[in-house]
Coordinates of C-alpha atoms and ligand atoms in Angstrom, one line a residue:
X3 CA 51.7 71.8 -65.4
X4 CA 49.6 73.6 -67.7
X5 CA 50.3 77.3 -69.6
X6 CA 47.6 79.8 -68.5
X7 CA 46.2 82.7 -70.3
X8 CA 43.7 85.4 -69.6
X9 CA 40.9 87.4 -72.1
X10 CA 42.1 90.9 -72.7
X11 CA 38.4 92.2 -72.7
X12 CA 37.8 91.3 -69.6
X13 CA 40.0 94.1 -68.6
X14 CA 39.2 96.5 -71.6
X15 CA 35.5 96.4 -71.6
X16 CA 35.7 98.2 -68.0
X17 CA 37.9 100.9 -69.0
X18 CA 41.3 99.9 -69.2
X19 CA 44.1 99.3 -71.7
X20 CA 46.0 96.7 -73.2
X21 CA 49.1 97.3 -71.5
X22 CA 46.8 97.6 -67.7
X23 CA 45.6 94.0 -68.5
X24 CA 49.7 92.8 -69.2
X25 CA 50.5 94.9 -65.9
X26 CA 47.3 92.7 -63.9
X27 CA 48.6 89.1 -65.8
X28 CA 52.0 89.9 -64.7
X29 CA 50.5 90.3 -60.9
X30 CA 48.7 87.0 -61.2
X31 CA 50.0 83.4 -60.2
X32 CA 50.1 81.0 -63.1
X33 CA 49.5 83.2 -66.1
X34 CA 52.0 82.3 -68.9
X35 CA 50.6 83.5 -72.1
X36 CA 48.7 86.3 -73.8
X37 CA 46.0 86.0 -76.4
X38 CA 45.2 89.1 -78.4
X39 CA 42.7 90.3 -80.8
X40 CA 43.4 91.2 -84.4
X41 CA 43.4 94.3 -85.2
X42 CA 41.3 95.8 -81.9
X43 CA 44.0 95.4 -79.6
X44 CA 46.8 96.8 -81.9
X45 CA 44.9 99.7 -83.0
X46 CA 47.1 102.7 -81.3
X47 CA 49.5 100.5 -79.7
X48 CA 53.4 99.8 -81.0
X49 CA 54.4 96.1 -81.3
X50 CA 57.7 97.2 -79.8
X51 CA 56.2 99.0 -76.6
X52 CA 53.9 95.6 -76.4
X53 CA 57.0 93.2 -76.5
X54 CA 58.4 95.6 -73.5
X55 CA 55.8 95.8 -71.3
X56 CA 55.3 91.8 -71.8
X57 CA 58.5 91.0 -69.6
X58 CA 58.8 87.1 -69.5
X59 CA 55.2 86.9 -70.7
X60 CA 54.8 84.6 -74.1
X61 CA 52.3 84.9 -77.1
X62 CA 50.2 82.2 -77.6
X63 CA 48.3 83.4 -81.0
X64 CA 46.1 86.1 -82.4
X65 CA 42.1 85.6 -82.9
X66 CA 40.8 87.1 -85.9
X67 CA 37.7 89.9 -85.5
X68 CA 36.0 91.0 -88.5
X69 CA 34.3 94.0 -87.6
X70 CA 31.6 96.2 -89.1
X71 CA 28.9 96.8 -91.3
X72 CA 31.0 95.5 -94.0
X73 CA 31.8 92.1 -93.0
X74 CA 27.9 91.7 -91.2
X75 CA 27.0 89.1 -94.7
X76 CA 30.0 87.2 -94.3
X77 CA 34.0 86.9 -93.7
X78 CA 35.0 84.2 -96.2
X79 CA 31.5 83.4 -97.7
X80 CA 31.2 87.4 -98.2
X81 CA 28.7 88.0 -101.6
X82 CA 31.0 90.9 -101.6
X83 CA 34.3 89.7 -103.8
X84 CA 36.6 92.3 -102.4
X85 CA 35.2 92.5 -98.7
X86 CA 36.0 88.7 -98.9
X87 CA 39.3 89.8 -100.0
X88 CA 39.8 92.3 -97.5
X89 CA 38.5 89.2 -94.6
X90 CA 41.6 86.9 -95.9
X91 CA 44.1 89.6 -96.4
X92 CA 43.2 90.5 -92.4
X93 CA 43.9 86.9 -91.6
X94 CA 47.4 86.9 -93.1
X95 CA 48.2 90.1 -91.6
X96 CA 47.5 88.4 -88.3
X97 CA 49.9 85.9 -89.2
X98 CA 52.9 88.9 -90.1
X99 CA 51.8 90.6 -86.3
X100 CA 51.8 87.1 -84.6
X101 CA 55.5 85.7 -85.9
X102 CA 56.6 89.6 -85.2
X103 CA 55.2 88.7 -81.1
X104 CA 56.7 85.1 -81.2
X105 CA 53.4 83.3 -81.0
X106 CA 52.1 80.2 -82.7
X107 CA 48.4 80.7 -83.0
X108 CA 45.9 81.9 -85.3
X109 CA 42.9 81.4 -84.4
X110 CA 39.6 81.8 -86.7
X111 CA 35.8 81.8 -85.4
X112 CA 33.9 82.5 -88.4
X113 CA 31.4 84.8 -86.9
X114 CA 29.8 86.1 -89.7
X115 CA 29.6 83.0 -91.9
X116 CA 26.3 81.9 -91.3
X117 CA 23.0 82.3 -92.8
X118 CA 19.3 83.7 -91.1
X119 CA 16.8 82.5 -93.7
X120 CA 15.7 79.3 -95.7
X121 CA 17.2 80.3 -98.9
X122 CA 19.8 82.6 -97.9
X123 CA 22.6 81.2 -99.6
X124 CA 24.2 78.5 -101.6
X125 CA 25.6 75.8 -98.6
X126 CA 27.8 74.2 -101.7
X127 CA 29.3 77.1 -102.8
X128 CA 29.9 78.5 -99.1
X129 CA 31.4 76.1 -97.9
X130 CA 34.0 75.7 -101.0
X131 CA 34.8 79.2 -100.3
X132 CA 35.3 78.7 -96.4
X133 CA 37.7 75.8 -97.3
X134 CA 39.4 77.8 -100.4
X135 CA 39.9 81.0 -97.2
X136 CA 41.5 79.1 -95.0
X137 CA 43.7 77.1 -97.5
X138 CA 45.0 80.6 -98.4
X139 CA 45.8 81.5 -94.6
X140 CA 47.5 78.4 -93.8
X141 CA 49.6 78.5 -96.7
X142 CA 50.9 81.4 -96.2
X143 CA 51.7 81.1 -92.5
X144 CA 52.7 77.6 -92.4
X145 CA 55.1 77.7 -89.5
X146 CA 51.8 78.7 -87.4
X147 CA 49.3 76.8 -86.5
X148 CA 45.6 77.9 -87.7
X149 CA 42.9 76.9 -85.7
X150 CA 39.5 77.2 -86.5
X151 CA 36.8 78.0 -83.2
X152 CA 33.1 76.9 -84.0
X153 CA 30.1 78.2 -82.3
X154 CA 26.8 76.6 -83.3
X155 CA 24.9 80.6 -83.3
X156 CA 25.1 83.7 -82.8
X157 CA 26.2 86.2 -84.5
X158 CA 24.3 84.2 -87.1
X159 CA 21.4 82.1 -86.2
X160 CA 23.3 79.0 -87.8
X161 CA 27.0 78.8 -88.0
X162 CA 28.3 77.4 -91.2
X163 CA 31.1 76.0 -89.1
X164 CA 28.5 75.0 -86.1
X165 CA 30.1 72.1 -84.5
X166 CA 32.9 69.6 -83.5
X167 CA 31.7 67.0 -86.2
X168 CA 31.9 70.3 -88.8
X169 CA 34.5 71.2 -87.7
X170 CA 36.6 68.0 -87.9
X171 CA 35.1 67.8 -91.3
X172 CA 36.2 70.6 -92.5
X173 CA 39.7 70.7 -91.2
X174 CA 39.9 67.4 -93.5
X175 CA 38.5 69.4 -96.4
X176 CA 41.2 71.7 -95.8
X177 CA 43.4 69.1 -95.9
X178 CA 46.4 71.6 -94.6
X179 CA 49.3 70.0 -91.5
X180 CA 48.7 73.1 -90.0
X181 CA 45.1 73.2 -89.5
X182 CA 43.2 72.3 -86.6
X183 CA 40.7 72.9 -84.0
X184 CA 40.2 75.3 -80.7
X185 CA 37.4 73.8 -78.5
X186 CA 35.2 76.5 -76.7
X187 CA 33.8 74.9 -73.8
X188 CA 30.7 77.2 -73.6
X189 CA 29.9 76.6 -77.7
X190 CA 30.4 72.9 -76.7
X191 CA 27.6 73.3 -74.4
X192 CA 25.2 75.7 -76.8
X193 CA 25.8 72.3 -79.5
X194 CA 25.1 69.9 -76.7
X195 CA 28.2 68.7 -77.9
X196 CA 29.9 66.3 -74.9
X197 CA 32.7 68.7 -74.3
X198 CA 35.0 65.7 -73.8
X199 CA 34.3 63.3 -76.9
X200 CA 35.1 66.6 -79.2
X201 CA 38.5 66.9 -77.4
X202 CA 39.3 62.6 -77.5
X203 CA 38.7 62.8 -81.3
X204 CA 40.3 66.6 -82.2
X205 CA 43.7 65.3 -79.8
X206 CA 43.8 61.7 -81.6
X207 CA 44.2 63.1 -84.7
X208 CA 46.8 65.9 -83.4
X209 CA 44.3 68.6 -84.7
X210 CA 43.8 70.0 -80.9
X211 CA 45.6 73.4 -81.6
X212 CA 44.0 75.6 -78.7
X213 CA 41.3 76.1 -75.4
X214 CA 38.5 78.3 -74.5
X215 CA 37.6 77.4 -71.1
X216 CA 34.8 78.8 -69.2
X217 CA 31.3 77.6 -67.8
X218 CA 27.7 77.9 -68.6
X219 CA 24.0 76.3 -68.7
X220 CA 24.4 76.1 -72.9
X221 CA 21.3 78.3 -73.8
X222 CA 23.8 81.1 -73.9
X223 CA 27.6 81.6 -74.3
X224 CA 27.8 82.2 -70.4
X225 CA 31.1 83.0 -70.0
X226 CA 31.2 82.0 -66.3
X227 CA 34.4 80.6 -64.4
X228 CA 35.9 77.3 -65.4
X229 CA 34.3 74.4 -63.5
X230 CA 31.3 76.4 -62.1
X231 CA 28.6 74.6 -63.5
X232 CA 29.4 71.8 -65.2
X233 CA 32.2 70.4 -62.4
X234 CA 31.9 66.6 -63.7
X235 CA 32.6 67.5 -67.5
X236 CA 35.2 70.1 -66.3
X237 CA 37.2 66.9 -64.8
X238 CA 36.4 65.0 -67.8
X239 CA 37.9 67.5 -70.0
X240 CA 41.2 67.7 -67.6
X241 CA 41.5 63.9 -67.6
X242 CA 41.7 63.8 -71.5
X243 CA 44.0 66.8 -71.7
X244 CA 46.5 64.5 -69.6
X245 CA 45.7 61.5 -71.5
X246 CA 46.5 63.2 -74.9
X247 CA 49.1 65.2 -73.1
X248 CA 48.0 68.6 -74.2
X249 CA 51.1 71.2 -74.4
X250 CA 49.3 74.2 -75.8
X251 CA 47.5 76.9 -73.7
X252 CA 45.0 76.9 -71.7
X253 CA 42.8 80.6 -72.3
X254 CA 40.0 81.6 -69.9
X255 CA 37.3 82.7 -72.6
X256 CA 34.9 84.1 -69.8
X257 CA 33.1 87.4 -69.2
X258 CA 33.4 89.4 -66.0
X259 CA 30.8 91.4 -66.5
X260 CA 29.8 92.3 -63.1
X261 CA 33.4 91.2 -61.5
X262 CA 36.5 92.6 -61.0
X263 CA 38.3 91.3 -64.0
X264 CA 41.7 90.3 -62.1
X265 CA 39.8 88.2 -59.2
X266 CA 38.2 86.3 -61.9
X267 CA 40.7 85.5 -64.1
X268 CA 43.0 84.0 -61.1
X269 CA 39.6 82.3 -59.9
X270 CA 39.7 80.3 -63.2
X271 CA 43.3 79.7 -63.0
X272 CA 42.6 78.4 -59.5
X273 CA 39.5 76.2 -60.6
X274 CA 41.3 74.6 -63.3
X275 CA 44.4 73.6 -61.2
X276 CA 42.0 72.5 -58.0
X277 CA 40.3 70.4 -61.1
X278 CA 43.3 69.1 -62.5
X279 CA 44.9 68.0 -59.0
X280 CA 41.5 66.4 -58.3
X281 CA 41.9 64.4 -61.5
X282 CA 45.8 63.2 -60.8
X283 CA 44.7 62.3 -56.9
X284 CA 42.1 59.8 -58.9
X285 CA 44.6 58.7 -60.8
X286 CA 44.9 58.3 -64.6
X287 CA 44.9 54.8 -63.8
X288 CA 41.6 54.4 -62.1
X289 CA 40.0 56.5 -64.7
X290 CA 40.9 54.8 -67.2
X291 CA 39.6 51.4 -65.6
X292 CA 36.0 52.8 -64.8
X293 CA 35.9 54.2 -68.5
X294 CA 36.7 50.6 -69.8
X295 CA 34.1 49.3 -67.7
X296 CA 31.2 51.6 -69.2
X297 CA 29.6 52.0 -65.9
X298 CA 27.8 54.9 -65.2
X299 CA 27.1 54.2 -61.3
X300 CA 30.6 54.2 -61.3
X301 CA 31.5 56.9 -63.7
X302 CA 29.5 59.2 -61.5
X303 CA 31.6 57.9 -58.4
X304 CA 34.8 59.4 -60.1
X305 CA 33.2 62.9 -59.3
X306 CA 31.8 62.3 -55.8
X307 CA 35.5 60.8 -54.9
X308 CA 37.4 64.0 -56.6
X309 CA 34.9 66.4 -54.4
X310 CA 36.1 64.3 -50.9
Ligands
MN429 MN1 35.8 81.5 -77.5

């Protein structure tokens, strides 16, 4: 049984509120969890009226969004001293809102830490300051757990934090308990990172801290439903979240953009159980003998049997 939980943007970009989207997860079968934004989704909007409209709804975490002109040259590599201060102080306020809502989660994609040109900046020195940043959050919030999203690009044309291999580096650089990694399925994709070998090696070493799940064709961060496109890695992905016996929450990171937000959240929620029940009428078992076997005739079997 796995804990579900739905992007509040989906619902906010076509017009509706925070506390419409808690009123449409409460509606919906499976959701257990919410995921907010810090600060966009608390601007105007009392923690106290949040916890009550909630009901038996949990918190999973906060994300982080550094927004503005002011953060555009960087969050924690910021040239800027004190807008670099402002970026860490934002974190750590996340962290205060988040243990106020009960959640466990912070989680960090570094949009703006990247770089455009040859040139552009000092990778040493960035880097150093990316590790000192989140040293700072997770100490000061260490009964959460502070995971750190890559995307390869965009907003930046390269990410300083860009993949699972960078990322699993720098979470040792870090060198923190409570540091770790949330897998975006879709930036797996954009990396032509196999979705599943980043999850084997972030789970081994208890660093697998959170989910985006979605669907896409990696030129872009598509957004579509979970198990869409890519039904075979979808499976994959399910088979080693039972093998590592994931317990943390499973967030649809997708973008209705021309669907009716509620339809499409429970549509990934439905994808991702129909997956997962695929995967235990295989049987862990069987999997795990094919796998051993290295055969790709009959790797590809695995699928075909799951779609009988
Ligand atoms: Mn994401």
């Amino acid at each position: 049984m796995f804990n579900y939980a739905g992007r509040f943007n989906s619902f906010i970009f076509k017009g509706q509120t925070v506390y419409d989207a808690i009123a449409a997860y409460r509606g919906m079968k499976g959701i257990t969890h919410l995921e907010f934004n810090y600060p966009e989704h608390f601007a105007g909007n009392d923690i106290e009226d949040i916890k009550k409209a909630m009901g038996p709804l949990k918190t999973n975490g906060l994300a982080v969004r550094w927004r503005g002109e002011d953060f555009k040259p960087g969050d924690f590599t910021n040239p800027n001293e004190e807008i670099r201060r402002k970026a860490i102080d934002m974190a750590k306020e996340a962290v205060d809102v988040c243990r106020k809502l009960d959640g466990k989660v912070i989680t960090l994609w570094l949009e703006n830490d990247g770089f455009d040109y040859p040139f552009q900046c000092d990778y040493e020195k960035n880097f150093k300051k990316i590790v000192e940043a989140i040293r700072e959050v997770a100490d000061y919030g260490p009964d959460l757990k502070i995971s750190i999203e890559y995307k390869p690009f965009e907003e930046r044309n390269f990410a300083m934090v860009d993949s699972t291999g960078m990322t699993l580096y720098l979470i040792s650089e870090v060198d923190r308990p409570n540091v770790g990694a949330t897998l975006d399925f879709c930036h797996m994709l954009m990396k032509h990172d196999s979705p599943s070998y980043g999850l084997a090696l972030a789970a081994s070493k208890g660093k697998l801290f959170g989910l985006h799940m979605n669907d896409g064709y990696s030129q872009q961060d598509g957004g579509l439903i979970f198990g869409s496109v890519n039904i075979g890695h979808a499976a994959e992905f399910v088979y080693y979240l039972l093998k590592y016996k994931y317990d943390g929450v499973v967030f649809f990171d997708t973008f209705p953009i021309r669907e009716n937000p509620a339809e499409e959240t429970q549509s990934n929620i439905d994808s991702f159980e129909k997956i997962y029940h695929g995967v235990e009428r295989l049987g862990m078992d069987r999997i795990a003998e094919v796998i051993v076997s290295q055969d790709g005739v009959k790797a590809h079997q695995l699928v075909m049997d799951m779609l009988k």
